[in-house]
Amino acid sequence: MIPQPLVESRQLGRLRIHAIQAGGQRLDGGAMFGVVPKPLWEKRMAADERNRIQLGMRCLLIEHEIGPILIDTGAGNKEDPKFYDIYGIENRGETGPTRLEDGIREAGFTPEQIVLVINSHLHFDHAGGNTIKDASGTRPAFPNARYVMQRGEYEYATHTNERTAASYFRHNFVPLVEAGLVDFIDGEREIVSGIRSFPTPGHTPYHQGLLLESGSEQAFYIADLAPTVAHLPLAWIMGYDVEPLVTLETKRRVLARAVSEEWLVVFEHDPHWAWAKIEHDGRAYKPKG
Ligand SMILES: [Zn+2]
């Protein structure tokens, strides 16, 4: 079951933003909730017969004055069928190679129009759509775009160990660097006006969120710091995180700010919630409304 709808759009100050559901993904529920016992997490997200929970892979398209900007690119089309089965990835497109391209078209644009692609980090379900496979081989999926990523994340992704290797595939990012299409950034900075990189370490050491600001409104693409609304309670941390106690402190700091500054938080993997403002009800963080 692929989470719907394909595209949800709204205004953020003067910016038009589109959440594109780039496909479905099913991951082991125990791995998704770390030390949280199954009787607790399965009340929030039901497991299938292989103990997997249904997730989305939401990318964000921003209509910016320099042109359309894309944050994260889903899982792409370059792996073999067995891989897509293991991870329960359903992202094949109806008009383009993947649902991401379908969603970009539904939002009124083409992949060729994208001027900037920003990766939260380089795991295969976030950067897999950076490149695309067609009859001529593997090529940049957004041929006229610059790609922005954290330099530390790229180093981490190209120097893997036994624990991290399964998440990083070189064909998702190395060809882009070799083609001179990547602009590396270090830490926090304004990438273009109103879009700021925001280091959120823990899931990976150089994982970043993206903070959008327009008019008096702010939105935060939180990526894998809190992949679904069920991950808002501080201790609900993925087993996939390489530094879970760093995640904990990052969440403590970021979610407090999200509440006090009324950020619209964009959830990448939630099957239902594209975005929400959040609140603390005295016990835990949760989505408002
Ligand atoms: Zn990840």
PDB file of C-alpha atoms and ligand atoms in Angstrom:
ATOM      1  CA  MET A   1       0.000   0.000   0.000  1.00  0.00           C
ATOM      2  CA  ILE A   2       1.537   3.274  -1.099  1.00  0.00           C
ATOM      3  CA  PRO A   3       0.710   6.159   1.256  1.00  0.00           C
ATOM      4  CA  GLN A   4      -1.423   8.849  -0.392  1.00  0.00           C
ATOM      5  CA  PRO A   5      -1.827  11.568  -1.536  1.00  0.00           C
ATOM      6  CA  LEU A   6       1.023  12.013  -3.982  1.00  0.00           C
ATOM      7  CA  VAL A   7       1.247  15.783  -3.466  1.00  0.00           C
ATOM      8  CA  GLU A   8       0.101  18.061  -0.620  1.00  0.00           C
ATOM      9  CA  SER A   9       0.656  21.786  -1.071  1.00  0.00           C
ATOM     10  CA  ARG A  10       0.442  24.842   1.134  1.00  0.00           C
ATOM     11  CA  GLN A  11       1.734  28.351   1.610  1.00  0.00           C
ATOM     12  CA  LEU A  12       4.597  29.233   3.946  1.00  0.00           C
ATOM     13  CA  GLY A  13       4.777  33.022   4.026  1.00  0.00           C
ATOM     14  CA  ARG A  14       5.464  33.960   0.411  1.00  0.00           C
ATOM     15  CA  LEU A  15       6.742  30.480  -0.474  1.00  0.00           C
ATOM     16  CA  ARG A  16       4.611  27.759  -2.028  1.00  0.00           C
ATOM     17  CA  ILE A  17       5.717  24.352  -0.756  1.00  0.00           C
ATOM     18  CA  HIS A  18       4.743  20.862  -1.909  1.00  0.00           C
ATOM     19  CA  ALA A  19       5.197  17.644   0.100  1.00  0.00           C
ATOM     20  CA  ILE A  20       5.671  14.845  -2.432  1.00  0.00           C
ATOM     21  CA  GLN A  21       5.027  11.323  -1.179  1.00  0.00           C
ATOM     22  CA  ALA A  22       7.769   9.622  -3.200  1.00  0.00           C
ATOM     23  CA  GLY A  23       6.605   6.122  -2.307  1.00  0.00           C
ATOM     24  CA  GLY A  24       5.993   3.592   0.401  1.00  0.00           C
ATOM     25  CA  GLN A  25       8.593   1.796   2.450  1.00  0.00           C
ATOM     26  CA  ARG A  26       8.225  -0.919   5.094  1.00  0.00           C
ATOM     27  CA  LEU A  27      10.903  -1.308   7.743  1.00  0.00           C
ATOM     28  CA  ASP A  28      11.203  -3.584  10.763  1.00  0.00           C
ATOM     29  CA  GLY A  29       9.126  -2.058  13.559  1.00  0.00           C
ATOM     30  CA  GLY A  30      11.626  -3.012  16.244  1.00  0.00           C
ATOM     31  CA  ALA A  31      14.465  -1.329  14.343  1.00  0.00           C
ATOM     32  CA  MET A  32      12.316   1.777  13.803  1.00  0.00           C
ATOM     33  CA  PHE A  33      11.633   2.205  17.532  1.00  0.00           C
ATOM     34  CA  GLY A  34      14.924   1.123  19.121  1.00  0.00           C
ATOM     35  CA  VAL A  35      14.477   0.263  22.805  1.00  0.00           C
ATOM     36  CA  VAL A  36      10.716   0.954  22.864  1.00  0.00           C
ATOM     37  CA  PRO A  37       8.869  -2.371  23.503  1.00  0.00           C
ATOM     38  CA  LYS A  38       6.563  -3.640  20.766  1.00  0.00           C
ATOM     39  CA  PRO A  39       3.382  -3.504  22.925  1.00  0.00           C
ATOM     40  CA  LEU A  40       3.907   0.272  23.059  1.00  0.00           C
ATOM     41  CA  TRP A  41       4.901   1.028  19.448  1.00  0.00           C
ATOM     42  CA  GLU A  42       2.352  -1.266  17.805  1.00  0.00           C
ATOM     43  CA  LYS A  43      -0.460   0.792  19.335  1.00  0.00           C
ATOM     44  CA  ARG A  44       0.781   3.666  17.189  1.00  0.00           C
ATOM     45  CA  MET A  45       1.909   1.816  14.073  1.00  0.00           C
ATOM     46  CA  ALA A  46       0.670  -1.717  13.309  1.00  0.00           C
ATOM     47  CA  ALA A  47       3.160  -4.353  12.130  1.00  0.00           C
ATOM     48  CA  ASP A  48       2.623  -6.617   9.090  1.00  0.00           C
ATOM     49  CA  GLU A  49       3.280 -10.392   9.069  1.00  0.00           C
ATOM     50  CA  ARG A  50       7.027  -9.701   8.625  1.00  0.00           C
ATOM     51  CA  ASN A  51       7.011  -7.294  11.618  1.00  0.00           C
ATOM     52  CA  ARG A  52       7.360  -4.284   9.321  1.00  0.00           C
ATOM     53  CA  ILE A  53       5.543  -0.961   9.644  1.00  0.00           C
ATOM     54  CA  GLN A  54       4.280   1.132   6.742  1.00  0.00           C
ATOM     55  CA  LEU A  55       6.249   4.307   6.120  1.00  0.00           C
ATOM     56  CA  GLY A  56       6.353   7.025   3.493  1.00  0.00           C
ATOM     57  CA  MET A  57       9.301   8.741   1.767  1.00  0.00           C
ATOM     58  CA  ARG A  58       8.313  12.368   1.607  1.00  0.00           C
ATOM     59  CA  CYS A  59      10.383  14.912  -0.309  1.00  0.00           C
ATOM     60  CA  LEU A  60       9.791  18.661  -0.213  1.00  0.00           C
ATOM     61  CA  LEU A  61       9.556  20.871  -3.298  1.00  0.00           C
ATOM     62  CA  ILE A  62       9.907  24.589  -2.690  1.00  0.00           C
ATOM     63  CA  GLU A  63       8.942  27.249  -5.224  1.00  0.00           C
ATOM     64  CA  HIS A  64      11.841  29.592  -4.587  1.00  0.00           C
ATOM     65  CA  GLU A  65      12.720  32.819  -6.415  1.00  0.00           C
ATOM     66  CA  ILE A  66      15.801  31.107  -7.922  1.00  0.00           C
ATOM     67  CA  GLY A  67      13.640  28.218  -9.186  1.00  0.00           C
ATOM     68  CA  PRO A  68      12.212  24.983  -7.795  1.00  0.00           C
ATOM     69  CA  ILE A  69      14.306  23.460  -4.984  1.00  0.00           C
ATOM     70  CA  LEU A  70      14.016  19.833  -3.873  1.00  0.00           C
ATOM     71  CA  ILE A  71      14.882  18.441  -0.440  1.00  0.00           C
ATOM     72  CA  ASP A  72      15.707  14.704  -0.478  1.00  0.00           C
ATOM     73  CA  THR A  73      15.014  12.394  -3.398  1.00  0.00           C
ATOM     74  CA  GLY A  74      13.536   9.098  -2.124  1.00  0.00           C
ATOM     75  CA  ALA A  75      14.882   5.672  -3.115  1.00  0.00           C
ATOM     76  CA  GLY A  76      15.383   6.017  -6.880  1.00  0.00           C
ATOM     77  CA  ASN A  77      15.213   3.136  -9.381  1.00  0.00           C
ATOM     78  CA  LYS A  78      18.718   1.650  -9.467  1.00  0.00           C
ATOM     79  CA  GLU A  79      18.523  -1.352  -7.101  1.00  0.00           C
ATOM     80  CA  ASP A  80      17.402  -4.899  -7.893  1.00  0.00           C
ATOM     81  CA  PRO A  81      13.894  -6.284  -7.159  1.00  0.00           C
ATOM     82  CA  LYS A  82      15.112  -8.237  -4.111  1.00  0.00           C
ATOM     83  CA  PHE A  83      16.312  -5.011  -2.510  1.00  0.00           C
ATOM     84  CA  TYR A  84      12.967  -3.264  -3.054  1.00  0.00           C
ATOM     85  CA  ASP A  85      11.190  -6.310  -1.598  1.00  0.00           C
ATOM     86  CA  ILE A  86      13.339  -6.478   1.579  1.00  0.00           C
ATOM     87  CA  TYR A  87      12.682  -2.820   2.354  1.00  0.00           C
ATOM     88  CA  GLY A  88       9.098  -2.894   1.078  1.00  0.00           C
ATOM     89  CA  ILE A  89       9.810   0.000  -1.272  1.00  0.00           C
ATOM     90  CA  GLU A  90       6.998   0.839  -3.683  1.00  0.00           C
ATOM     91  CA  ASN A  91       8.035   3.886  -5.655  1.00  0.00           C
ATOM     92  CA  ARG A  92       7.674   3.080  -9.325  1.00  0.00           C
ATOM     93  CA  GLY A  93       6.317   5.976 -11.320  1.00  0.00           C
ATOM     94  CA  GLU A  94       3.355   5.956 -13.679  1.00  0.00           C
ATOM     95  CA  THR A  95       4.646   8.663 -16.018  1.00  0.00           C
ATOM     96  CA  GLY A  96       8.271   9.025 -14.926  1.00  0.00           C
ATOM     97  CA  PRO A  97      10.849   6.547 -13.607  1.00  0.00           C
ATOM     98  CA  THR A  98       9.672   7.012  -9.986  1.00  0.00           C
ATOM     99  CA  ARG A  99       6.822   8.563  -8.057  1.00  0.00           C
ATOM    100  CA  LEU A 100       9.087  11.480  -7.226  1.00  0.00           C
ATOM    101  CA  GLU A 101       9.122  12.575 -10.873  1.00  0.00           C
ATOM    102  CA  ASP A 102       5.345  11.979 -11.050  1.00  0.00           C
ATOM    103  CA  GLY A 103       4.903  14.226  -8.007  1.00  0.00           C
ATOM    104  CA  ILE A 104       7.137  16.970  -9.386  1.00  0.00           C
ATOM    105  CA  ARG A 105       4.974  16.982 -12.539  1.00  0.00           C
ATOM    106  CA  GLU A 106       1.748  17.012 -10.528  1.00  0.00           C
ATOM    107  CA  ALA A 107       3.083  20.064  -8.679  1.00  0.00           C
ATOM    108  CA  GLY A 108       3.555  21.765 -12.050  1.00  0.00           C
ATOM    109  CA  PHE A 109       7.269  21.287 -12.747  1.00  0.00           C
ATOM    110  CA  THR A 110       9.682  18.947 -14.524  1.00  0.00           C
ATOM    111  CA  PRO A 111      12.888  17.320 -13.207  1.00  0.00           C
ATOM    112  CA  GLU A 112      14.823  19.461 -15.711  1.00  0.00           C
ATOM    113  CA  GLN A 113      13.557  22.648 -14.012  1.00  0.00           C
ATOM    114  CA  ILE A 114      14.919  21.778 -10.553  1.00  0.00           C
ATOM    115  CA  VAL A 115      17.774  24.191  -9.789  1.00  0.00           C
ATOM    116  CA  LEU A 116      18.895  22.838  -6.423  1.00  0.00           C
ATOM    117  CA  VAL A 117      18.734  19.471  -4.647  1.00  0.00           C
ATOM    118  CA  ILE A 118      19.555  19.369  -0.921  1.00  0.00           C
ATOM    119  CA  ASN A 119      20.147  16.053   0.879  1.00  0.00           C
ATOM    120  CA  SER A 120      19.430  15.733   4.606  1.00  0.00           C
ATOM    121  CA  HIS A 121      21.908  12.847   4.577  1.00  0.00           C
ATOM    122  CA  LEU A 122      22.988  10.204   2.068  1.00  0.00           C
ATOM    123  CA  HIS A 123      21.135   7.028   3.136  1.00  0.00           C
ATOM    124  CA  PHE A 124      19.596   5.191   0.174  1.00  0.00           C
ATOM    125  CA  ASP A 125      16.010   6.188   0.990  1.00  0.00           C
ATOM    126  CA  HIS A 126      16.944   9.897   1.045  1.00  0.00           C
ATOM    127  CA  ALA A 127      19.522  10.195  -1.744  1.00  0.00           C
ATOM    128  CA  GLY A 128      18.626   7.194  -3.940  1.00  0.00           C
ATOM    129  CA  GLY A 129      16.757   9.425  -6.372  1.00  0.00           C
ATOM    130  CA  ASN A 130      19.728  11.782  -6.837  1.00  0.00           C
ATOM    131  CA  THR A 131      20.708   9.671  -9.839  1.00  0.00           C
ATOM    132  CA  ILE A 132      18.496   7.645 -12.132  1.00  0.00           C
ATOM    133  CA  LYS A 133      19.083   4.612 -14.333  1.00  0.00           C
ATOM    134  CA  ASP A 134      17.858   4.607 -17.914  1.00  0.00           C
ATOM    135  CA  ALA A 135      18.859   2.937 -21.188  1.00  0.00           C
ATOM    136  CA  SER A 136      22.065   4.976 -21.337  1.00  0.00           C
ATOM    137  CA  GLY A 137      23.184   4.101 -17.794  1.00  0.00           C
ATOM    138  CA  THR A 138      23.207   6.006 -14.502  1.00  0.00           C
ATOM    139  CA  ARG A 139      22.849   9.780 -14.804  1.00  0.00           C
ATOM    140  CA  PRO A 140      21.902  12.749 -12.598  1.00  0.00           C
ATOM    141  CA  ALA A 141      18.123  12.685 -12.112  1.00  0.00           C
ATOM    142  CA  PHE A 142      18.061  16.507 -12.101  1.00  0.00           C
ATOM    143  CA  PRO A 143      20.429  17.408 -14.945  1.00  0.00           C
ATOM    144  CA  ASN A 144      20.301  21.177 -14.451  1.00  0.00           C
ATOM    145  CA  ALA A 145      20.568  21.196 -10.662  1.00  0.00           C
ATOM    146  CA  ARG A 146      23.384  21.817  -8.221  1.00  0.00           C
ATOM    147  CA  TYR A 147      23.399  19.293  -5.374  1.00  0.00           C
ATOM    148  CA  VAL A 148      24.083  20.425  -1.798  1.00  0.00           C
ATOM    149  CA  MET A 149      25.250  18.071   0.949  1.00  0.00           C
ATOM    150  CA  GLN A 150      27.239  18.210   4.164  1.00  0.00           C
ATOM    151  CA  ARG A 151      30.922  17.513   3.519  1.00  0.00           C
ATOM    152  CA  GLY A 152      31.138  15.423   6.709  1.00  0.00           C
ATOM    153  CA  GLU A 153      28.198  13.271   5.601  1.00  0.00           C
ATOM    154  CA  TYR A 154      29.870  12.620   2.253  1.00  0.00           C
ATOM    155  CA  GLU A 155      33.090  11.591   4.000  1.00  0.00           C
ATOM    156  CA  TYR A 156      31.098   9.335   6.321  1.00  0.00           C
ATOM    157  CA  ALA A 157      29.188   7.827   3.373  1.00  0.00           C
ATOM    158  CA  THR A 158      32.355   7.076   1.418  1.00  0.00           C
ATOM    159  CA  HIS A 159      34.239   5.565   4.391  1.00  0.00           C
ATOM    160  CA  THR A 160      31.801   2.954   5.668  1.00  0.00           C
ATOM    161  CA  ASN A 161      32.245   0.161   8.180  1.00  0.00           C
ATOM    162  CA  GLU A 162      30.398  -3.124   8.743  1.00  0.00           C
ATOM    163  CA  ARG A 163      27.550  -1.351  10.565  1.00  0.00           C
ATOM    164  CA  THR A 164      27.025   1.580   8.169  1.00  0.00           C
ATOM    165  CA  ALA A 165      27.729   0.080   4.729  1.00  0.00           C
ATOM    166  CA  ALA A 166      24.224  -1.295   4.089  1.00  0.00           C
ATOM    167  CA  SER A 167      22.756   2.239   3.980  1.00  0.00           C
ATOM    168  CA  TYR A 168      25.199   3.984   1.640  1.00  0.00           C
ATOM    169  CA  PHE A 169      25.470   3.242  -2.095  1.00  0.00           C
ATOM    170  CA  ARG A 170      28.162   5.127  -3.960  1.00  0.00           C
ATOM    171  CA  HIS A 171      26.139   5.427  -7.178  1.00  0.00           C
ATOM    172  CA  ASN A 172      23.731   7.740  -5.323  1.00  0.00           C
ATOM    173  CA  PHE A 173      26.345  10.465  -4.772  1.00  0.00           C
ATOM    174  CA  VAL A 174      29.878   9.722  -6.027  1.00  0.00           C
ATOM    175  CA  PRO A 175      29.039  10.228  -9.751  1.00  0.00           C
ATOM    176  CA  LEU A 176      27.602  13.660  -8.910  1.00  0.00           C
ATOM    177  CA  VAL A 177      30.807  14.712  -7.184  1.00  0.00           C
ATOM    178  CA  GLU A 178      32.865  13.356 -10.075  1.00  0.00           C
ATOM    179  CA  ALA A 179      30.707  15.365 -12.493  1.00  0.00           C
ATOM    180  CA  GLY A 180      31.348  18.553 -10.486  1.00  0.00           C
ATOM    181  CA  LEU A 181      27.669  18.994  -9.598  1.00  0.00           C
ATOM    182  CA  VAL A 182      28.007  19.028  -5.785  1.00  0.00           C
ATOM    183  CA  ASP A 183      28.454  22.007  -3.480  1.00  0.00           C
ATOM    184  CA  PHE A 184      29.646  20.811  -0.080  1.00  0.00           C
ATOM    185  CA  ILE A 185      28.691  22.753   3.023  1.00  0.00           C
ATOM    186  CA  ASP A 186      30.063  22.563   6.556  1.00  0.00           C
ATOM    187  CA  GLY A 187      27.624  22.899   9.448  1.00  0.00           C
ATOM    188  CA  GLU A 188      25.001  25.619   9.707  1.00  0.00           C
ATOM    189  CA  ARG A 189      24.630  28.189   6.924  1.00  0.00           C
ATOM    190  CA  GLU A 190      22.097  29.895   4.709  1.00  0.00           C
ATOM    191  CA  ILE A 191      22.095  27.848   1.492  1.00  0.00           C
ATOM    192  CA  VAL A 192      19.822  30.251  -0.389  1.00  0.00           C
ATOM    193  CA  SER A 193      17.715  33.063   1.028  1.00  0.00           C
ATOM    194  CA  GLY A 194      15.253  31.630   3.540  1.00  0.00           C
ATOM    195  CA  ILE A 195      16.644  28.068   3.519  1.00  0.00           C
ATOM    196  CA  ARG A 196      19.177  27.256   6.212  1.00  0.00           C
ATOM    197  CA  SER A 197      21.043  24.031   6.918  1.00  0.00           C
ATOM    198  CA  PHE A 198      20.584  22.993  10.524  1.00  0.00           C
ATOM    199  CA  PRO A 199      22.893  20.271  11.850  1.00  0.00           C
ATOM    200  CA  THR A 200      20.909  17.581  13.691  1.00  0.00           C
ATOM    201  CA  PRO A 201      23.463  14.868  14.556  1.00  0.00           C
ATOM    202  CA  GLY A 202      22.616  11.435  15.928  1.00  0.00           C
ATOM    203  CA  HIS A 203      20.978   9.421  13.145  1.00  0.00           C
ATOM    204  CA  THR A 204      24.290  10.017  11.383  1.00  0.00           C
ATOM    205  CA  PRO A 205      27.045  12.329  12.688  1.00  0.00           C
ATOM    206  CA  TYR A 206      26.420  14.960   9.968  1.00  0.00           C
ATOM    207  CA  HIS A 207      22.674  14.549   9.486  1.00  0.00           C
ATOM    208  CA  GLN A 208      21.000  17.904   8.836  1.00  0.00           C
ATOM    209  CA  GLY A 209      17.503  19.353   8.952  1.00  0.00           C
ATOM    210  CA  LEU A 210      16.489  22.287   6.754  1.00  0.00           C
ATOM    211  CA  LEU A 211      14.904  25.392   8.246  1.00  0.00           C
ATOM    212  CA  LEU A 212      12.691  27.414   5.895  1.00  0.00           C
ATOM    213  CA  GLU A 213      11.650  30.954   6.705  1.00  0.00           C
ATOM    214  CA  SER A 214       9.306  33.245   4.795  1.00  0.00           C
ATOM    215  CA  GLY A 215       7.351  36.196   6.127  1.00  0.00           C
ATOM    216  CA  SER A 216       6.712  35.386   9.766  1.00  0.00           C
ATOM    217  CA  GLU A 217       6.465  31.628   9.197  1.00  0.00           C
ATOM    218  CA  GLN A 218       9.021  28.873   9.645  1.00  0.00           C
ATOM    219  CA  ALA A 219       9.032  25.247   8.559  1.00  0.00           C
ATOM    220  CA  PHE A 220      11.513  22.561   9.517  1.00  0.00           C
ATOM    221  CA  TYR A 221      12.284  19.516   7.385  1.00  0.00           C
ATOM    222  CA  ILE A 222      13.259  17.226  10.247  1.00  0.00           C
ATOM    223  CA  ALA A 223      14.253  14.168   8.140  1.00  0.00           C
ATOM    224  CA  ASP A 224      15.384  11.212  10.286  1.00  0.00           C
ATOM    225  CA  LEU A 225      15.636  13.119  13.565  1.00  0.00           C
ATOM    226  CA  ALA A 226      11.914  12.285  13.951  1.00  0.00           C
ATOM    227  CA  PRO A 227      10.873  10.249  10.901  1.00  0.00           C
ATOM    228  CA  THR A 228       7.195   9.996  11.942  1.00  0.00           C
ATOM    229  CA  VAL A 229       4.974  11.736  14.490  1.00  0.00           C
ATOM    230  CA  ALA A 230       5.308   8.569  16.626  1.00  0.00           C
ATOM    231  CA  HIS A 231       8.996   9.473  17.022  1.00  0.00           C
ATOM    232  CA  LEU A 232       8.292  12.810  18.730  1.00  0.00           C
ATOM    233  CA  PRO A 233       8.584  11.465  22.331  1.00  0.00           C
ATOM    234  CA  LEU A 234      12.238  11.985  23.268  1.00  0.00           C
ATOM    235  CA  ALA A 235      13.094   8.323  23.964  1.00  0.00           C
ATOM    236  CA  TRP A 236      11.426   7.008  20.786  1.00  0.00           C
ATOM    237  CA  ILE A 237      14.641   6.809  18.790  1.00  0.00           C
ATOM    238  CA  MET A 238      15.402   4.521  15.859  1.00  0.00           C
ATOM    239  CA  GLY A 239      17.697   1.508  16.300  1.00  0.00           C
ATOM    240  CA  TYR A 240      19.258   2.594  13.000  1.00  0.00           C
ATOM    241  CA  ASP A 241      20.773   5.719  14.600  1.00  0.00           C
ATOM    242  CA  VAL A 242      24.546   5.445  14.929  1.00  0.00           C
ATOM    243  CA  GLU A 243      24.670   7.792  17.948  1.00  0.00           C
ATOM    244  CA  PRO A 244      21.316   7.427  19.754  1.00  0.00           C
ATOM    245  CA  LEU A 245      22.301   9.450  22.810  1.00  0.00           C
ATOM    246  CA  VAL A 246      23.357  12.291  20.513  1.00  0.00           C
ATOM    247  CA  THR A 247      19.947  11.996  18.831  1.00  0.00           C
ATOM    248  CA  LEU A 248      18.350  12.347  22.269  1.00  0.00           C
ATOM    249  CA  GLU A 249      20.122  15.642  23.011  1.00  0.00           C
ATOM    250  CA  THR A 250      19.505  16.947  19.483  1.00  0.00           C
ATOM    251  CA  LYS A 251      15.784  16.181  19.848  1.00  0.00           C
ATOM    252  CA  ARG A 252      15.633  17.839  23.262  1.00  0.00           C
ATOM    253  CA  ARG A 253      17.107  21.049  21.813  1.00  0.00           C
ATOM    254  CA  VAL A 254      15.320  21.091  18.440  1.00  0.00           C
ATOM    255  CA  LEU A 255      11.814  20.115  19.582  1.00  0.00           C
ATOM    256  CA  ALA A 256      11.834  22.735  22.355  1.00  0.00           C
ATOM    257  CA  ARG A 257      12.617  25.338  19.712  1.00  0.00           C
ATOM    258  CA  ALA A 258      10.022  23.913  17.316  1.00  0.00           C
ATOM    259  CA  VAL A 259       7.365  24.460  19.992  1.00  0.00           C
ATOM    260  CA  SER A 260       8.487  27.912  21.137  1.00  0.00           C
ATOM    261  CA  GLU A 261       8.927  29.258  17.578  1.00  0.00           C
ATOM    262  CA  GLU A 262       5.844  27.423  16.226  1.00  0.00           C
ATOM    263  CA  TRP A 263       7.686  25.671  13.431  1.00  0.00           C
ATOM    264  CA  LEU A 264       5.686  23.684  10.920  1.00  0.00           C
ATOM    265  CA  VAL A 265       7.537  20.356  11.125  1.00  0.00           C
ATOM    266  CA  VAL A 266       7.688  18.324   7.887  1.00  0.00           C
ATOM    267  CA  PHE A 267       7.771  14.541   8.440  1.00  0.00           C
ATOM    268  CA  GLU A 268       9.650  12.547   5.832  1.00  0.00           C
ATOM    269  CA  HIS A 269       8.612   8.980   6.663  1.00  0.00           C
ATOM    270  CA  ASP A 270       5.187   9.439   8.254  1.00  0.00           C
ATOM    271  CA  PRO A 271       2.546   7.553   6.211  1.00  0.00           C
ATOM    272  CA  HIS A 272      -0.166  10.138   7.028  1.00  0.00           C
ATOM    273  CA  TRP A 273       1.206  13.399   8.409  1.00  0.00           C
ATOM    274  CA  ALA A 274       3.004  15.581   5.873  1.00  0.00           C
ATOM    275  CA  TRP A 275       3.464  18.352   8.417  1.00  0.00           C
ATOM    276  CA  ALA A 276       2.264  19.634  11.773  1.00  0.00           C
ATOM    277  CA  LYS A 277       3.023  22.165  14.419  1.00  0.00           C
ATOM    278  CA  ILE A 278       3.927  20.382  17.630  1.00  0.00           C
ATOM    279  CA  GLU A 279       3.221  20.788  21.329  1.00  0.00           C
ATOM    280  CA  HIS A 280       4.305  19.271  24.633  1.00  0.00           C
ATOM    281  CA  ASP A 281       1.339  18.009  26.650  1.00  0.00           C
ATOM    282  CA  GLY A 282       3.256  17.770  29.943  1.00  0.00           C
ATOM    283  CA  ARG A 283       4.400  14.200  29.225  1.00  0.00           C
ATOM    284  CA  ALA A 284       5.651  14.125  25.635  1.00  0.00           C
ATOM    285  CA  TYR A 285       5.878  16.003  22.358  1.00  0.00           C
ATOM    286  CA  LYS A 286       3.065  15.335  19.918  1.00  0.00           C
ATOM    287  CA  PRO A 287       1.505  16.891  16.814  1.00  0.00           C
ATOM    288  CA  LYS A 288      -1.034  19.666  17.387  1.00  0.00           C
ATOM    289  CA  GLY A 289      -4.592  19.066  16.220  1.00  0.00           C
TER     290      GLY A 289
HETATM  291 ZN    ZN B   1      18.527   7.704   7.231  1.00  0.00          ZN
END
